[in-house]
Amino acid sequence: MEKNFTPEQIEMINRIVFAHIDRMNEKAAEIVEETERAAHHELQENGIDMTDFSPANKSFLMVTLIQNLIDRVHGGDMTVAQRLITMEAKRLNVSVNE
């Protein structure tokens, strides 16, 4: 069943949804930073020198999060997984056929 929204309703929906998406992204960034700090601290407490290398750095943590979210979205459906990866590659203007 298709919903017919007025332009005003569409504007309100977009405003509300994207405001929540912005807050979600802020929380995710905070969680990544907290995770990095906590992992770094625990590694140091266990005698691992973190001066030159951080195994729980922000980039690694964000990629891990992205992988987990993509897996949740496609749920094992490789057609959906391929579509997701293709859409993201197009968004970034990169080739996945190299």
Coordinates of C-alpha atoms in Angstrom, one line a residue:
M1 CA 0.0 0.0 0.0
E2 CA 1.5 3.3 -1.1
K3 CA 1.2 6.3 1.2
N4 CA 0.5 9.7 -0.3
F5 CA 2.1 12.4 1.8
T6 CA 1.8 16.1 1.3
P7 CA 5.0 18.1 0.6
E8 CA 4.8 19.5 4.1
Q9 CA 4.5 16.0 5.6
I10 CA 7.5 14.8 3.5
E11 CA 9.5 17.8 4.7
M12 CA 8.6 17.0 8.4
I13 CA 9.4 13.3 7.9
N14 CA 12.8 14.1 6.5
R15 CA 13.6 16.7 9.2
I16 CA 12.7 14.3 12.0
V17 CA 14.3 11.2 10.6
F18 CA 17.6 13.0 9.6
A19 CA 17.8 14.7 13.0
H20 CA 17.6 11.2 14.6
I21 CA 20.2 9.9 12.1
D22 CA 22.5 12.8 13.1
R23 CA 22.1 11.9 16.8
M24 CA 22.7 8.2 16.1
N25 CA 25.9 9.0 14.2
E26 CA 27.1 11.2 17.0
K27 CA 26.5 8.4 19.5
A28 CA 28.3 5.9 17.3
A29 CA 31.3 8.2 17.1
E30 CA 31.3 8.6 20.8
I31 CA 31.1 4.8 21.3
V32 CA 34.1 4.3 18.9
E33 CA 36.2 6.8 20.8
E34 CA 35.2 5.3 24.2
T35 CA 36.0 1.8 22.9
E36 CA 39.4 3.0 21.6
R37 CA 40.3 4.6 25.0
A38 CA 39.1 1.6 27.0
A39 CA 40.9 -1.0 24.9
H40 CA 44.1 1.2 24.9
H41 CA 43.9 1.5 28.7
E42 CA 43.4 -2.2 29.2
L43 CA 46.2 -3.1 26.9
Q44 CA 48.5 -0.8 28.8
E45 CA 47.4 -2.2 32.1
N46 CA 48.4 -5.6 30.7
G47 CA 51.9 -4.4 29.8
I48 CA 51.4 -3.9 26.1
D49 CA 53.3 -0.8 24.9
M50 CA 51.0 1.3 22.8
T51 CA 53.5 4.0 21.8
D52 CA 54.0 3.0 18.1
F53 CA 51.0 0.8 17.5
S54 CA 47.3 0.8 18.6
P55 CA 45.5 -2.4 17.6
A56 CA 42.2 -0.8 18.7
N57 CA 42.4 2.4 16.7
K58 CA 39.4 4.4 15.5
S59 CA 39.8 3.4 11.8
F60 CA 39.9 -0.3 12.7
L61 CA 37.0 0.0 15.1
M62 CA 34.9 1.9 12.5
V63 CA 35.6 -0.7 9.8
T64 CA 34.6 -3.5 12.2
L65 CA 31.4 -1.7 13.0
I66 CA 30.6 -1.2 9.3
Q67 CA 31.3 -4.9 8.5
N68 CA 28.9 -5.9 11.3
L69 CA 26.2 -3.5 10.2
I70 CA 26.5 -4.7 6.5
D71 CA 26.3 -8.3 7.7
R72 CA 23.1 -7.5 9.7
V73 CA 21.5 -5.7 6.7
H74 CA 22.1 -8.5 4.1
G75 CA 21.5 -11.3 6.6
G76 CA 23.4 -13.8 4.5
D77 CA 21.7 -12.9 1.2
M78 CA 24.6 -12.5 -1.1
T79 CA 22.5 -10.7 -3.7
V80 CA 21.7 -8.0 -1.2
A81 CA 25.3 -7.9 0.0
Q82 CA 26.5 -7.4 -3.6
R83 CA 23.9 -4.6 -4.1
L84 CA 25.0 -2.9 -0.9
I85 CA 28.7 -3.0 -1.8
T86 CA 28.0 -1.8 -5.4
M87 CA 25.9 1.1 -4.1
E88 CA 28.6 2.2 -1.7
A89 CA 31.3 1.8 -4.4
K90 CA 29.2 4.0 -6.7
R91 CA 28.7 6.6 -4.0
L92 CA 32.5 6.7 -3.4
N93 CA 33.2 6.7 -7.2
V94 CA 35.5 3.7 -6.9
S95 CA 35.7 0.5 -9.1
V96 CA 35.2 -2.9 -7.4
N97 CA 36.2 -4.7 -10.6
E98 CA 40.0 -4.2 -10.4

